[in-house]
mmCIF file of C-alpha atoms in Angstrom:
data_model
loop_
_atom_site.group_PDB
_atom_site.id
_atom_site.type_symbol
_atom_site.label_atom_id
_atom_site.label_comp_id
_atom_site.label_asym_id
_atom_site.label_seq_id
_atom_site.Cartn_x
_atom_site.Cartn_y
_atom_site.Cartn_z
ATOM 1 C CA MET U 8 32.532 45.678 -100.543
ATOM 2 C CA ASN U 9 32.318 48.286 -97.791
ATOM 3 C CA LEU U 10 35.215 48.039 -95.369
ATOM 4 C CA HIS U 11 34.563 48.892 -91.706
ATOM 5 C CA THR U 12 37.245 49.532 -89.081
ATOM 6 C CA LYS U 13 36.854 49.427 -85.319
ATOM 7 C CA THR U 14 39.539 50.145 -82.735
ATOM 8 C CA TRP U 15 39.589 49.381 -79.019
ATOM 9 C CA VAL U 16 42.364 50.386 -76.590
ATOM 10 C CA GLN U 17 42.962 49.029 -73.103
ATOM 11 C CA ARG U 18 45.698 49.749 -70.576
ATOM 12 C CA LEU U 19 46.883 46.879 -68.425
ATOM 13 C CA PRO U 20 49.037 47.097 -65.270
ATOM 14 C CA VAL U 21 51.293 44.233 -66.378
ATOM 15 C CA PRO U 22 54.575 44.109 -68.301
ATOM 16 C CA ILE U 23 54.309 43.719 -72.060
ATOM 17 C CA GLU U 24 55.604 40.121 -71.890
ATOM 18 C CA VAL U 25 52.787 39.139 -69.504
ATOM 19 C CA ALA U 26 50.173 40.707 -71.796
ATOM 20 C CA TRP U 27 51.765 39.023 -74.810
ATOM 21 C CA ASP U 28 51.859 35.618 -73.122
ATOM 22 C CA PHE U 29 48.149 35.863 -72.267
ATOM 23 C CA PHE U 30 46.918 36.992 -75.692
ATOM 24 C CA SER U 31 49.185 34.693 -77.685
ATOM 25 C CA GLN U 32 47.516 31.596 -76.195
ATOM 26 C CA PRO U 33 44.472 30.674 -78.336
ATOM 27 C CA ASP U 34 42.840 28.884 -75.378
ATOM 28 C CA ASN U 35 42.442 32.256 -73.616
ATOM 29 C CA LEU U 36 40.046 33.497 -76.299
ATOM 30 C CA ALA U 37 37.206 31.444 -74.790
ATOM 31 C CA ARG U 38 37.933 32.998 -71.373
ATOM 32 C CA ILE U 39 37.377 36.525 -72.691
ATOM 33 C CA THR U 40 34.404 35.863 -74.990
ATOM 34 C CA PRO U 41 30.845 36.363 -73.733
ATOM 35 C CA PRO U 42 29.635 33.025 -72.346
ATOM 36 C CA GLU U 43 26.376 33.145 -74.306
ATOM 37 C CA MET U 44 28.447 32.788 -77.483
ATOM 38 C CA PHE U 45 29.621 29.309 -76.386
ATOM 39 C CA LEU U 46 32.954 29.818 -78.185
ATOM 40 C CA ARG U 47 34.951 26.628 -78.591
ATOM 41 C CA VAL U 48 38.431 26.460 -80.091
ATOM 42 C CA ASP U 49 38.476 23.301 -82.205
ATOM 43 C CA GLY U 50 41.519 21.425 -83.428
ATOM 44 C CA GLY U 51 45.006 20.880 -82.094
ATOM 45 C CA SER U 52 45.994 24.382 -80.984
ATOM 46 C CA SER U 53 45.423 23.763 -77.280
ATOM 47 C CA GLY U 54 48.371 24.792 -75.147
ATOM 48 C CA LYS U 55 50.390 26.119 -78.086
ATOM 49 C CA PRO U 56 51.299 29.797 -78.457
ATOM 50 C CA ILE U 57 50.537 31.413 -81.797
ATOM 51 C CA TYR U 58 52.952 31.317 -84.700
ATOM 52 C CA GLU U 59 52.869 32.566 -88.283
ATOM 53 C CA GLY U 60 50.764 30.259 -90.416
ATOM 54 C CA MET U 61 48.865 28.771 -87.450
ATOM 55 C CA GLN U 62 45.257 28.051 -88.361
ATOM 56 C CA LEU U 63 42.576 28.135 -85.690
ATOM 57 C CA SER U 64 39.060 26.785 -86.048
ATOM 58 C CA TYR U 65 36.221 27.901 -83.828
ATOM 59 C CA THR U 66 32.585 27.156 -83.307
ATOM 60 C CA LEU U 67 30.531 29.953 -81.779
ATOM 61 C CA TYR U 68 26.979 31.206 -81.522
ATOM 62 C CA PRO U 69 27.155 34.985 -82.090
ATOM 63 C CA PHE U 70 23.381 35.551 -81.965
ATOM 64 C CA MET U 71 20.087 33.661 -81.890
ATOM 65 C CA MET U 72 21.828 30.337 -81.139
ATOM 66 C CA ILE U 73 22.830 29.942 -84.780
ATOM 67 C CA PRO U 74 26.161 28.059 -84.898
ATOM 68 C CA VAL U 75 28.968 29.597 -86.916
ATOM 69 C CA ARG U 76 32.176 27.843 -87.922
ATOM 70 C CA TRP U 77 35.128 30.178 -88.258
ATOM 71 C CA THR U 78 38.693 29.522 -89.368
ATOM 72 C CA THR U 79 41.423 32.119 -88.969
ATOM 73 C CA GLU U 80 45.107 32.195 -89.789
ATOM 74 C CA ILE U 81 47.825 33.946 -87.827
ATOM 75 C CA MET U 82 49.468 35.977 -90.591
ATOM 76 C CA ARG U 83 52.232 37.885 -88.846
ATOM 77 C CA VAL U 84 53.835 37.669 -85.418
ATOM 78 C CA SER U 85 56.353 40.124 -83.978
ATOM 79 C CA ARG U 86 56.779 39.290 -80.304
ATOM 80 C CA PRO U 87 55.967 41.264 -78.141
ATOM 81 C CA ASP U 88 54.759 44.090 -80.380
ATOM 82 C CA PHE U 89 51.900 42.703 -82.470
ATOM 83 C CA PHE U 90 50.249 39.828 -84.225
ATOM 84 C CA GLU U 91 47.693 39.743 -87.011
ATOM 85 C CA ASP U 92 45.050 37.253 -87.976
ATOM 86 C CA ARG U 93 42.645 36.980 -90.871
ATOM 87 C CA GLN U 94 39.574 34.943 -91.600
ATOM 88 C CA LEU U 95 40.020 32.046 -94.003
ATOM 89 C CA GLU U 96 36.443 30.772 -93.688
ATOM 90 C CA GLY U 97 33.530 32.239 -91.817
ATOM 91 C CA PRO U 98 30.735 34.783 -91.725
ATOM 92 C CA TYR U 99 32.638 37.811 -93.038
ATOM 93 C CA GLU U 100 33.631 38.660 -96.568
ATOM 94 C CA LEU U 101 36.822 40.053 -95.022
ATOM 95 C CA TRP U 102 38.177 39.969 -91.452
ATOM 96 C CA HIS U 103 41.594 41.267 -90.458
ATOM 97 C CA HIS U 104 42.482 41.710 -86.768
ATOM 98 C CA THR U 105 45.643 43.402 -85.534
ATOM 99 C CA HIS U 106 46.617 43.030 -81.870
ATOM 100 C CA ARG U 107 49.191 45.676 -80.847
ATOM 101 C CA PHE U 108 51.097 45.850 -77.574
ATOM 102 C CA LEU U 109 53.050 48.880 -76.373
ATOM 103 C CA ALA U 110 55.081 49.095 -73.176
ATOM 104 C CA ILE U 111 53.963 52.175 -71.251
ATOM 105 C CA GLU U 112 54.773 53.497 -67.811
ATOM 106 C CA GLY U 113 53.278 51.060 -65.327
ATOM 107 C CA GLY U 114 52.208 48.442 -67.834
ATOM 108 C CA THR U 115 51.050 47.779 -71.364
ATOM 109 C CA GLU U 116 48.705 49.471 -73.774
ATOM 110 C CA MET U 117 46.894 46.949 -75.922
ATOM 111 C CA THR U 118 45.116 47.995 -79.112
ATOM 112 C CA ASP U 119 42.765 45.837 -81.166
ATOM 113 C CA ILE U 120 42.089 46.983 -84.713
ATOM 114 C CA VAL U 121 39.497 45.039 -86.667
ATOM 115 C CA GLU U 122 38.856 45.638 -90.340
ATOM 116 C CA TYR U 123 35.870 43.762 -91.695
ATOM 117 C CA ALA U 124 33.347 43.607 -94.492
ATOM 118 C CA LEU U 125 30.138 41.642 -94.761
ATOM 119 C CA PRO U 126 28.854 39.776 -97.800
ATOM 120 C CA PHE U 127 25.635 40.607 -99.663
ATOM 121 C CA ASP U 128 26.350 44.250 -100.520
ATOM 122 C CA MET U 129 23.430 46.427 -99.361
ATOM 123 C CA LEU U 130 21.818 43.692 -97.255
ATOM 124 C CA GLY U 131 25.176 43.190 -95.552
ATOM 125 C CA GLU U 132 25.351 46.906 -94.807
ATOM 126 C CA VAL U 133 21.911 46.835 -93.203
ATOM 127 C CA VAL U 134 22.931 43.834 -91.068
ATOM 128 C CA GLU U 135 26.176 45.631 -90.148
ATOM 129 C CA ALA U 136 24.313 48.773 -89.087
ATOM 130 C CA LEU U 137 21.614 46.961 -87.113
ATOM 131 C CA ILE U 138 23.481 44.006 -85.618
ATOM 132 C CA VAL U 139 27.137 43.333 -86.397
ATOM 133 C CA GLY U 140 28.732 46.678 -85.510
ATOM 134 C CA ARG U 141 26.930 46.812 -82.167
ATOM 135 C CA ARG U 142 27.625 43.153 -81.412
ATOM 136 C CA LEU U 143 31.349 43.649 -82.022
ATOM 137 C CA ASP U 144 31.337 46.588 -79.601
ATOM 138 C CA GLU U 145 29.537 44.431 -77.013
ATOM 139 C CA VAL U 146 32.007 41.574 -77.453
ATOM 140 C CA PHE U 147 35.040 43.843 -77.082
ATOM 141 C CA GLU U 148 33.507 45.606 -74.068
ATOM 142 C CA TYR U 149 32.981 42.219 -72.422
ATOM 143 C CA ARG U 150 36.550 41.319 -73.375
ATOM 144 C CA ARG U 151 37.823 44.553 -71.792
ATOM 145 C CA ARG U 152 36.055 43.748 -68.510
ATOM 146 C CA LYS U 153 37.244 40.112 -68.424
ATOM 147 C CA VAL U 154 40.838 41.048 -69.236
ATOM 148 C CA ALA U 155 40.717 43.654 -66.436
ATOM 149 C CA GLU U 156 39.523 40.909 -64.033
ATOM 150 C CA ILE U 157 42.304 38.559 -65.117
ATOM 151 C CA LEU U 158 45.249 40.937 -65.629
ATOM 152 C CA GLY U 159 44.094 44.033 -63.743
ATOM 153 C CA ALA U 160 43.197 47.529 -64.877
ATOM 154 C CA PHE U 161 44.564 51.051 -64.598
#
């Protein structure tokens, strides 16, 4: 298994509690995901902030209109500093996402760190190099723009 790590940083002109409140609501994930992915949060998480042990199920279409079911678990929560989730079921062999929040002058610095691995050894590495790594960058760039529209930008 080859582990890949990607990091994205964004500065927001809002207090850390405002950033935390936005990102700790699972319903907001659909608002900041590219619309062509048709992300839907399934299950009974609507309107509830995250908590340790919370499981979230999604249906999305990451590419070529192929539906993917994905279940994640919120592993750790330390309000307002960070929360972590991991994939329980889905397309990755391993998925671990850390969301960090740091109060800075004039707002909040938010850092997303994603560690992931794909199944199928060498074939997975080819798919990662040609599709997955780039698609993740596209998704997080879209997310950066949408979050800037919603919460503002430096």
